[in-house]
Amino acid sequence: MSRRGILFVLSGPSGVGKGTIRENLLADRNDIQVSISATTRTPRIDELDGVDYFFMDKASFLLKQSRGEFLESATVYSNMYGTPRDFVESNLLKGRDVLLEIDIQGAMQVKEKMPEGVFIFISPPTVDDLLSRLCKRGKDSVESIEERMASCRQEMSYMSDYDYVVINDDLDEAVKKVEAIIIAERCKTRNINLE
Ligand code: ADP
Ligand code: 5GP
């Protein structure tokens, strides 16, 4: 039985653990294509171009945006981010599942264009947990952490627009839940070509 590719969108406040969940999820499986976003953000010390992001200057980003090369794009904490449209569409057409790890503004844009996608909101156990994770990550300035915390309260109100909510309390449990969602979605009749 052939199957259509499914678009999974992992989203939630910054520092909630989206990247960590994605890494753990992919450590055990290679049957899902992860989209690499474009960004105007400066690379962090351990980040590689073409692996973590496609790093580019603002002019290049704006040119791609004006050519319609992004499925969605958003300014997040003063930097621009975008999902390359081609990668997503071509993989879905080939029947391959695709995973996006993007912010809430971007997820809502994707929902408008591809409502058949599966939208998963990753929530922190508490707002205090989020603050301690952002501090522990040690990759953001105090100002940047304050900015991320200020956005969090408003972002939490979008939870009801998603198909699933996974609370990232115990990491292994959260990874198992996202994996269970992926497996269940693949079994849905609407995602299987029954002819
Ligand atoms: P995001 O990608 O959502 O911005 P990260 O994956 O970078 O978030 O996680 C932020 C920090 O929280 C990292 O230091 C990570 O190790 C930590 N973290 C992630 N999940 C958990 C968890 N379940 N419990 C405790 N710390 C976690
Ligand atoms: P960071 O700079 O910490 O890597 O990411 C900041 C935020 O931007 C995170 O919430 C991350 O999920 C989000 N992000 C990463 N790539 C994209 C993208 O292509 N589009 C959108 N809208 N957000 C993204």
Coordinates of N, CA and C and ligand atoms in Angstrom, one line a residue:
M1 N 0.8 -1.2 0.0 CA 0.0 0.0 0.0 C 0.9 1.2 0.0
S2 N 0.6 2.1 -0.9 CA 1.5 3.4 -0.9 C 0.8 4.4 0.0
R3 N 1.6 5.3 0.4 CA 1.2 6.3 1.4 C 1.6 7.7 0.9
R4 N 0.8 8.7 1.2 CA 1.2 10.1 1.0 C 2.2 10.5 2.0
G5 N 3.1 11.4 1.7 CA 4.0 12.0 2.7 C 3.2 12.8 3.7
I6 N 3.6 12.8 4.9 CA 2.9 13.6 5.9 C 3.9 14.7 6.4
L7 N 3.3 15.8 6.6 CA 4.1 16.9 7.1 C 3.8 17.1 8.6
F8 N 4.9 16.9 9.4 CA 4.8 17.0 10.9 C 5.4 18.4 11.3
V9 N 4.7 19.1 12.0 CA 5.2 20.4 12.5 C 5.4 20.5 14.0
L10 N 6.7 20.5 14.4 CA 7.0 20.5 15.8 C 7.2 22.0 16.2
S11 N 6.4 22.5 17.2 CA 6.5 23.9 17.4 C 6.3 24.2 18.9
G12 N 6.6 25.4 19.3 CA 6.4 25.7 20.7 C 7.4 26.8 21.1
P13 N 7.3 27.3 22.3 CA 8.2 28.4 22.7 C 9.7 28.1 22.6
S14 N 10.5 29.1 22.5 CA 11.9 28.9 22.4 C 12.4 28.3 23.8
G15 N 13.3 27.3 23.7 CA 13.8 26.8 24.9 C 13.0 25.6 25.5
V16 N 11.9 25.3 24.9 CA 11.0 24.3 25.4 C 11.6 22.8 25.2
G17 N 12.5 22.7 24.3 CA 13.1 21.4 24.0 C 12.8 20.8 22.7
K18 N 12.4 21.6 21.7 CA 12.0 21.1 20.4 C 13.2 20.5 19.7
G19 N 14.4 21.2 19.8 CA 15.6 20.6 19.1 C 16.0 19.4 19.8
T20 N 16.0 19.3 21.1 CA 16.4 18.1 21.8 C 15.5 17.0 21.5
I21 N 14.2 17.2 21.4 CA 13.3 16.1 21.1 C 13.6 15.6 19.7
R22 N 13.8 16.6 18.8 CA 14.0 16.2 17.4 C 15.3 15.3 17.3
E23 N 16.4 15.8 18.0 CA 17.6 15.0 17.9 C 17.4 13.6 18.5
N24 N 16.7 13.5 19.6 CA 16.5 12.1 20.2 C 15.6 11.3 19.3
L25 N 14.6 11.9 18.7 CA 13.7 11.2 17.8 C 14.5 10.6 16.6
L26 N 15.4 11.4 16.0 CA 16.1 11.0 14.8 C 17.3 10.1 15.0
A27 N 17.7 10.0 16.3 CA 18.8 9.1 16.6 C 18.4 7.7 16.3
D28 N 17.1 7.4 16.4 CA 16.7 6.0 16.2 C 16.0 5.8 14.9
R29 N 15.8 6.8 14.1 CA 15.0 6.6 12.8 C 15.5 7.5 11.7
N30 N 15.5 6.9 10.5 CA 15.9 7.7 9.3 C 14.8 7.8 8.3
D31 N 13.5 7.6 8.8 CA 12.4 7.5 7.9 C 11.6 8.8 7.9
I32 N 12.3 9.9 8.3 CA 11.6 11.2 8.2 C 12.6 12.3 7.8
Q33 N 12.2 13.1 6.9 CA 13.2 14.1 6.4 C 13.0 15.4 7.2
V34 N 14.1 15.9 7.7 CA 14.1 17.1 8.5 C 14.4 18.3 7.6
S35 N 13.6 19.3 7.6 CA 13.8 20.5 6.8 C 14.9 21.4 7.5
I36 N 15.8 21.9 6.8 CA 16.8 22.8 7.3 C 16.4 24.2 6.9
S37 N 16.2 25.0 7.9 CA 15.7 26.4 7.7 C 16.8 27.3 7.3
A38 N 16.4 28.4 6.6 CA 17.3 29.5 6.3 C 17.1 30.5 7.5
T39 N 18.2 31.2 7.8 CA 18.1 32.2 8.8 C 19.2 33.3 8.6
T40 N 18.8 34.5 9.1 CA 19.8 35.6 9.1 C 20.5 35.7 10.4
R41 N 20.2 34.7 11.4 CA 20.9 34.7 12.7 C 22.4 34.4 12.5
T42 N 23.2 34.9 13.4 CA 24.7 34.6 13.4 C 24.8 33.1 13.9
P43 N 25.6 32.3 13.3 CA 25.8 30.9 13.8 C 26.3 30.9 15.2
R44 N 25.8 30.0 16.0 CA 26.4 29.8 17.4 C 27.7 29.0 17.2
I45 N 28.5 29.0 18.3 CA 29.8 28.4 18.2 C 29.9 27.0 17.6
D46 N 28.9 26.2 17.9 CA 28.9 24.8 17.5 C 28.0 24.5 16.2
E47 N 27.5 25.5 15.6 CA 26.6 25.3 14.5 C 27.3 25.4 13.1
L48 N 26.8 24.5 12.2 CA 27.4 24.4 10.8 C 26.4 24.9 9.8
D49 N 26.9 25.6 8.8 CA 26.1 26.0 7.7 C 25.6 24.8 6.9
G50 N 24.3 24.7 6.5 CA 23.8 23.5 5.8 C 23.5 22.3 6.6
V51 N 23.9 22.4 7.9 CA 23.5 21.3 8.8 C 22.5 21.8 9.8
D52 N 22.8 22.8 10.5 CA 21.9 23.4 11.5 C 20.9 24.4 10.8
Y53 N 21.5 25.2 10.0 CA 20.7 26.2 9.3 C 21.4 26.5 8.0
F54 N 20.7 27.1 7.0 CA 21.4 27.8 5.9 C 21.5 29.2 6.4
F55 N 22.8 29.6 6.8 CA 23.0 31.0 7.3 C 23.2 31.9 6.1
M56 N 22.5 33.0 6.2 CA 22.6 34.0 5.0 C 22.4 35.4 5.5
D57 N 22.9 36.4 4.7 CA 22.6 37.8 5.1 C 21.2 38.2 4.8
K58 N 20.8 39.3 5.3 CA 19.4 39.7 5.2 C 19.0 39.9 3.7
A59 N 19.9 40.5 2.9 CA 19.6 40.7 1.5 C 19.3 39.4 0.7
S60 N 20.1 38.4 1.0 CA 19.9 37.1 0.4 C 18.5 36.5 0.8
F61 N 18.3 36.6 2.1 CA 17.0 36.1 2.7 C 15.8 36.8 2.0
L62 N 15.9 38.1 1.9 CA 14.8 38.9 1.4 C 14.6 38.5 -0.1
L63 N 15.7 38.3 -0.8 CA 15.5 37.9 -2.2 C 14.8 36.6 -2.4
K64 N 15.2 35.6 -1.6 CA 14.5 34.3 -1.6 C 13.1 34.4 -1.2
Q65 N 12.8 35.3 -0.2 CA 11.4 35.5 0.2 C 10.6 36.1 -0.9
S66 N 11.2 37.1 -1.6 CA 10.4 37.7 -2.7 C 10.2 36.8 -3.9
R67 N 11.0 35.8 -4.0 CA 10.9 34.8 -5.1 C 9.9 33.7 -4.7
G68 N 9.4 33.7 -3.5 CA 8.4 32.7 -3.0 C 9.1 31.4 -2.7
E69 N 10.4 31.5 -2.3 CA 11.1 30.2 -2.1 C 10.9 29.7 -0.7
F70 N 10.1 30.4 0.2 CA 9.8 29.9 1.5 C 8.4 29.5 1.6
L71 N 8.2 28.3 2.3 CA 6.8 27.9 2.6 C 6.2 28.8 3.6
E72 N 7.0 29.2 4.6 CA 6.7 30.2 5.6 C 7.9 30.9 6.0
S73 N 7.7 32.1 6.5 CA 8.9 32.9 7.1 C 8.4 33.8 8.2
A74 N 9.3 34.0 9.1 CA 8.9 34.8 10.3 C 10.2 35.5 10.9
T75 N 9.9 36.6 11.5 CA 11.0 37.3 12.3 C 10.8 36.8 13.7
V76 N 11.9 36.1 14.2 CA 11.8 35.6 15.6 C 13.0 36.1 16.3
Y77 N 12.7 36.9 17.4 CA 13.7 37.5 18.2 C 14.7 38.2 17.3
S78 N 14.2 39.1 16.5 CA 15.1 40.0 15.7 C 15.8 39.3 14.5
N79 N 15.6 38.1 14.3 CA 16.3 37.4 13.2 C 15.2 36.8 12.3
M80 N 15.5 36.6 11.0 CA 14.5 36.1 10.1 C 14.8 34.6 9.9
Y81 N 13.7 33.8 9.8 CA 13.8 32.4 9.6 C 12.8 32.0 8.5
G82 N 13.2 31.0 7.7 CA 12.2 30.6 6.6 C 12.4 29.1 6.3
T83 N 11.3 28.4 5.9 CA 11.4 27.0 5.6 C 11.5 26.9 4.0
P84 N 12.5 26.3 3.5 CA 12.6 26.2 2.0 C 11.4 25.3 1.5
R85 N 10.7 25.9 0.6 CA 9.4 25.3 0.1 C 9.7 24.0 -0.7
D86 N 10.7 24.1 -1.6 CA 11.1 23.0 -2.5 C 11.3 21.7 -1.8
F87 N 12.1 21.8 -0.7 CA 12.5 20.6 0.0 C 11.2 19.9 0.6
V88 N 10.3 20.7 1.1 CA 9.1 20.2 1.8 C 8.2 19.6 0.7
E89 N 7.9 20.3 -0.4 CA 7.0 19.9 -1.4 C 7.5 18.7 -2.1
S90 N 8.8 18.7 -2.5 CA 9.3 17.5 -3.3 C 9.3 16.2 -2.5
N91 N 9.7 16.3 -1.2 CA 9.7 15.1 -0.4 C 8.3 14.6 -0.1
L92 N 7.3 15.5 0.1 CA 5.9 15.0 0.3 C 5.4 14.3 -0.9
L93 N 5.8 14.9 -2.1 CA 5.3 14.3 -3.4 C 5.9 12.9 -3.6
K94 N 7.1 12.7 -3.1 CA 7.7 11.4 -3.2 C 7.2 10.4 -2.1
G95 N 6.3 10.8 -1.3 CA 5.7 10.0 -0.3 C 6.6 9.9 1.0
R96 N 7.5 10.9 1.1 CA 8.4 10.9 2.3 C 7.8 11.9 3.3
D97 N 7.8 11.5 4.6 CA 7.4 12.3 5.7 C 8.4 13.4 6.0
V98 N 7.9 14.6 6.3 CA 8.8 15.7 6.5 C 8.6 16.3 7.9
L99 N 9.6 16.7 8.6 CA 9.5 17.3 9.9 C 10.0 18.7 9.9
L100 N 9.2 19.7 10.4 CA 9.6 21.0 10.5 C 9.7 21.3 12.0
E101 N 10.7 22.1 12.4 CA 10.8 22.5 13.8 C 10.9 24.0 13.7
I102 N 9.8 24.7 13.9 CA 9.6 26.1 13.7 C 8.9 26.8 14.8
D103 N 8.9 28.1 14.7 CA 8.2 28.9 15.8 C 6.7 28.9 15.5
I104 N 5.9 29.5 16.4 CA 4.5 29.5 16.4 C 3.9 30.3 15.2
Q105 N 4.5 31.5 14.9 CA 4.0 32.3 13.8 C 4.2 31.5 12.5
G106 N 5.3 30.8 12.4 CA 5.5 30.0 11.1 C 4.6 28.8 11.1
A107 N 4.3 28.2 12.2 CA 3.4 27.0 12.2 C 2.0 27.4 11.8
M108 N 1.6 28.6 12.2 CA 0.3 29.1 11.8 C 0.2 29.4 10.3
Q109 N 1.3 29.9 9.8 CA 1.3 30.1 8.3 C 1.2 28.8 7.6
V110 N 1.9 27.8 8.0 CA 1.9 26.5 7.4 C 0.5 25.9 7.5
K111 N -0.1 26.1 8.6 CA -1.5 25.6 8.8 C -2.5 26.2 7.8
E112 N -2.3 27.4 7.5 CA -3.1 28.1 6.5 C -3.0 27.4 5.1
K113 N -1.7 27.1 4.8 CA -1.4 26.6 3.5 C -1.5 25.1 3.4
M114 N -1.2 24.4 4.4 CA -1.3 22.9 4.4 C -2.0 22.4 5.7
P115 N -3.3 22.6 5.7 CA -4.1 22.3 6.9 C -4.1 20.8 7.2
E116 N -3.7 20.0 6.2 CA -3.6 18.5 6.4 C -2.4 18.1 7.2
G117 N -1.5 19.0 7.4 CA -0.3 18.7 8.2 C -0.7 18.4 9.7
V118 N 0.3 17.8 10.4 CA 0.1 17.4 11.8 C 0.8 18.4 12.7
F119 N 0.1 19.1 13.5 CA 0.7 20.2 14.2 C 0.8 19.8 15.7
I120 N 2.1 19.8 16.2 CA 2.4 19.3 17.5 C 3.0 20.4 18.3
F121 N 2.3 20.8 19.4 CA 2.8 21.9 20.3 C 3.6 21.3 21.4
I122 N 4.8 21.7 21.6 CA 5.6 21.2 22.7 C 5.5 22.3 23.8
S123 N 5.0 21.8 25.0 CA 4.8 22.8 26.1 C 5.8 22.5 27.2
P124 N 6.2 23.6 27.9 CA 7.1 23.4 29.1 C 6.2 22.9 30.2
P125 N 6.7 22.2 31.2 CA 5.9 21.8 32.4 C 5.4 23.1 33.1
T126 N 6.2 24.1 33.2 CA 5.9 25.4 33.8 C 6.7 26.4 33.2
V127 N 6.3 27.7 33.3 CA 7.1 28.8 32.8 C 8.5 28.9 33.5
D128 N 8.5 28.5 34.7 CA 9.8 28.6 35.5 C 10.8 27.5 34.9
D129 N 10.2 26.4 34.5 CA 11.1 25.4 33.8 C 11.7 25.9 32.5
L130 N 10.9 26.7 31.8 CA 11.4 27.2 30.5 C 12.5 28.2 30.8
L131 N 12.4 29.0 31.8 CA 13.4 30.0 32.1 C 14.7 29.2 32.5
S132 N 14.6 28.2 33.3 CA 15.8 27.5 33.7 C 16.4 26.8 32.6
R133 N 15.6 26.3 31.6 CA 16.2 25.6 30.4 C 16.9 26.6 29.5
L134 N 16.4 27.8 29.4 CA 17.0 28.8 28.5 C 18.4 29.2 29.2
C135 N 18.4 29.3 30.5 CA 19.6 29.7 31.2 C 20.6 28.5 31.1
K136 N 20.1 27.3 31.3 CA 21.0 26.1 31.3 C 21.6 25.9 29.9
R137 N 20.8 26.2 28.8 CA 21.3 26.0 27.5 C 22.6 26.9 27.3
G138 N 22.6 28.1 27.9 CA 23.8 28.9 27.9 C 24.2 29.5 26.6
K139 N 23.2 29.6 25.6 CA 23.6 30.1 24.3 C 23.0 31.4 24.0
D140 N 22.2 31.9 24.9 CA 21.5 33.2 24.6 C 21.9 34.2 25.7
S141 N 21.9 35.5 25.2 CA 22.2 36.6 26.2 C 21.1 36.8 27.1
V142 N 21.3 37.6 28.2 CA 20.3 37.9 29.2 C 19.1 38.6 28.5
E143 N 19.4 39.5 27.6 CA 18.3 40.2 26.9 C 17.5 39.3 26.0
S144 N 18.2 38.4 25.4 CA 17.5 37.4 24.5 C 16.7 36.5 25.3
I145 N 17.1 36.1 26.5 CA 16.3 35.2 27.3 C 15.1 36.0 27.8
E146 N 15.3 37.2 28.2 CA 14.1 38.0 28.6 C 13.1 38.2 27.5
E147 N 13.6 38.4 26.3 CA 12.7 38.5 25.1 C 11.9 37.2 24.9
R148 N 12.6 36.1 25.0 CA 12.0 34.8 24.8 C 10.9 34.5 25.9
M149 N 11.2 34.9 27.1 CA 10.3 34.6 28.2 C 9.0 35.5 28.0
A150 N 9.2 36.8 27.6 CA 8.1 37.7 27.4 C 7.2 37.1 26.3
S151 N 7.7 36.5 25.3 CA 6.9 36.0 24.2 C 6.1 34.7 24.6
C152 N 6.7 34.0 25.6 CA 6.2 32.7 25.9 C 4.7 32.7 26.3
R153 N 4.4 33.7 27.2 CA 3.0 33.7 27.7 C 2.0 33.8 26.6
Q154 N 2.3 34.7 25.7 CA 1.4 34.9 24.5 C 1.3 33.7 23.6
E155 N 2.5 33.1 23.4 CA 2.6 31.9 22.6 C 1.8 30.7 23.1
M156 N 1.8 30.6 24.4 CA 1.0 29.5 25.0 C -0.4 29.5 24.6
S157 N -1.0 30.7 24.3 CA -2.4 30.8 24.0 C -2.7 30.1 22.6
Y158 N -1.7 29.8 21.8 CA -1.9 29.2 20.5 C -2.0 27.7 20.6
M159 N -1.8 27.1 21.8 CA -1.8 25.7 22.0 C -3.1 25.0 21.3
S160 N -4.2 25.7 21.5 CA -5.5 25.1 21.0 C -5.6 25.0 19.5
D161 N -4.7 25.7 18.8 CA -4.7 25.6 17.3 C -4.0 24.4 16.8
Y162 N -3.4 23.7 17.7 CA -2.6 22.5 17.3 C -3.4 21.2 17.4
D163 N -2.9 20.2 16.7 CA -3.6 18.9 16.8 C -3.3 18.1 18.1
Y164 N -2.0 18.3 18.5 CA -1.5 17.6 19.7 C -0.7 18.5 20.6
V165 N -0.7 18.2 21.9 CA 0.1 18.9 22.9 C 1.0 17.8 23.6
V166 N 2.3 18.1 23.6 CA 3.2 17.2 24.3 C 3.9 18.0 25.4
I167 N 3.7 17.7 26.6 CA 4.4 18.4 27.7 C 5.8 17.8 27.8
N168 N 6.8 18.6 27.6 CA 8.2 18.1 27.7 C 8.7 18.2 29.2
D169 N 8.2 17.2 30.0 CA 8.7 17.2 31.4 C 9.8 16.2 31.4
D170 N 9.5 14.9 31.3 CA 10.5 13.9 31.2 C 10.8 13.8 29.7
L171 N 12.1 14.0 29.3 CA 12.5 14.0 27.9 C 12.1 12.7 27.2
D172 N 12.5 11.6 27.8 CA 12.2 10.3 27.1 C 10.7 10.1 26.9
E173 N 9.9 10.5 27.8 CA 8.5 10.3 27.7 C 8.0 11.2 26.5
A174 N 8.5 12.4 26.5 CA 8.1 13.4 25.4 C 8.5 12.8 24.0
V175 N 9.7 12.3 23.9 CA 10.1 11.7 22.6 C 9.2 10.6 22.3
K176 N 8.9 9.7 23.3 CA 8.0 8.6 23.0 C 6.6 9.0 22.5
K177 N 6.1 10.1 23.1 CA 4.8 10.6 22.7 C 4.8 11.2 21.2
V178 N 5.9 11.9 20.9 CA 6.0 12.4 19.5 C 6.1 11.2 18.5
E179 N 6.9 10.2 18.9 CA 7.0 9.0 18.1 C 5.6 8.3 17.9
A180 N 4.9 8.3 19.0 CA 3.6 7.6 19.0 C 2.6 8.4 18.0
I181 N 2.7 9.7 18.0 CA 1.9 10.5 17.1 C 2.3 10.2 15.7
I182 N 3.6 10.1 15.4 CA 4.0 9.9 14.0 C 3.5 8.5 13.6
I183 N 3.6 7.5 14.4 CA 3.2 6.1 14.1 C 1.7 6.1 13.8
A184 N 0.9 6.8 14.7 CA -0.5 6.7 14.6 C -1.0 7.5 13.3
E185 N -0.3 8.6 13.0 CA -0.7 9.3 11.8 C -0.5 8.5 10.6
R186 N 0.6 7.8 10.6 CA 1.0 6.9 9.4 C -0.1 5.8 9.2
C187 N -0.8 5.4 10.3 CA -1.8 4.4 10.1 C -3.2 4.9 9.8
K188 N -3.4 6.2 9.8 CA -4.7 6.8 9.5 C -5.1 6.4 8.0
T189 N -6.3 6.0 7.9 CA -6.8 5.7 6.5 C -6.6 6.8 5.5
R190 N -6.8 8.0 6.0 CA -6.7 9.2 5.1 C -5.3 9.3 4.5
N191 N -4.3 8.8 5.3 CA -2.9 8.9 4.8 C -2.5 7.7 4.0
I192 N -3.3 6.8 3.8 CA -3.0 5.6 3.1 C -3.7 5.5 1.8
N193 N -3.1 5.2 0.7 CA -3.7 5.1 -0.6 C -4.3 3.7 -0.6
L194 N -5.7 3.6 -0.4 CA -6.3 2.3 -0.3 C -6.6 1.6 -1.7
E195 N -6.4 2.4 -2.8 CA -6.8 1.8 -4.1 C -5.8 0.8 -4.6
Ligands
ADP1 P1 14.3 24.7 21.6 O1 14.8 23.9 20.5 O2 12.8 24.5 21.9 O3 14.7 26.1 21.7 P2 16.3 23.1 23.1 O4 16.1 21.8 22.6 O5 17.5 23.9 22.7 O6 15.0 24.1 23.0 O7 16.3 22.9 24.7 C1 16.6 24.0 25.6 C2 17.4 23.5 26.8 O8 16.5 22.6 27.6 C3 18.6 22.6 26.5 O9 19.7 22.9 27.3 C4 18.1 21.2 26.7 O10 19.2 20.3 27.0 C5 17.1 21.3 27.8 N1 16.0 20.4 27.8 C6 15.3 19.9 26.8 N2 14.4 19.0 27.2 C7 14.5 18.9 28.5 C8 13.8 18.2 29.6 N3 12.8 17.4 29.3 N4 14.2 18.3 30.8 C9 15.2 19.2 31.2 N5 15.9 19.9 30.3 C10 15.6 19.8 29.0
5GP2 P1 17.1 29.5 17.4 O1 17.7 30.9 17.0 O2 17.1 29.4 18.9 O3 17.8 28.4 16.7 O4 15.6 29.5 17.0 C1 14.7 30.5 17.4 C2 13.3 30.1 17.1 O5 13.1 30.1 15.7 C3 12.9 28.7 17.6 O6 11.6 28.8 18.2 C4 12.9 27.9 16.3 O7 12.0 26.8 16.4 C5 12.4 28.9 15.3 N1 12.7 28.6 13.9 C6 13.8 27.9 13.4 N2 13.7 27.7 12.1 C7 12.5 28.3 11.7 C8 11.8 28.5 10.5 O8 12.2 28.1 9.4 N3 10.7 29.2 10.5 C9 10.2 29.7 11.7 N4 9.0 30.4 11.6 N5 10.8 29.6 12.9 C10 11.9 28.9 12.9

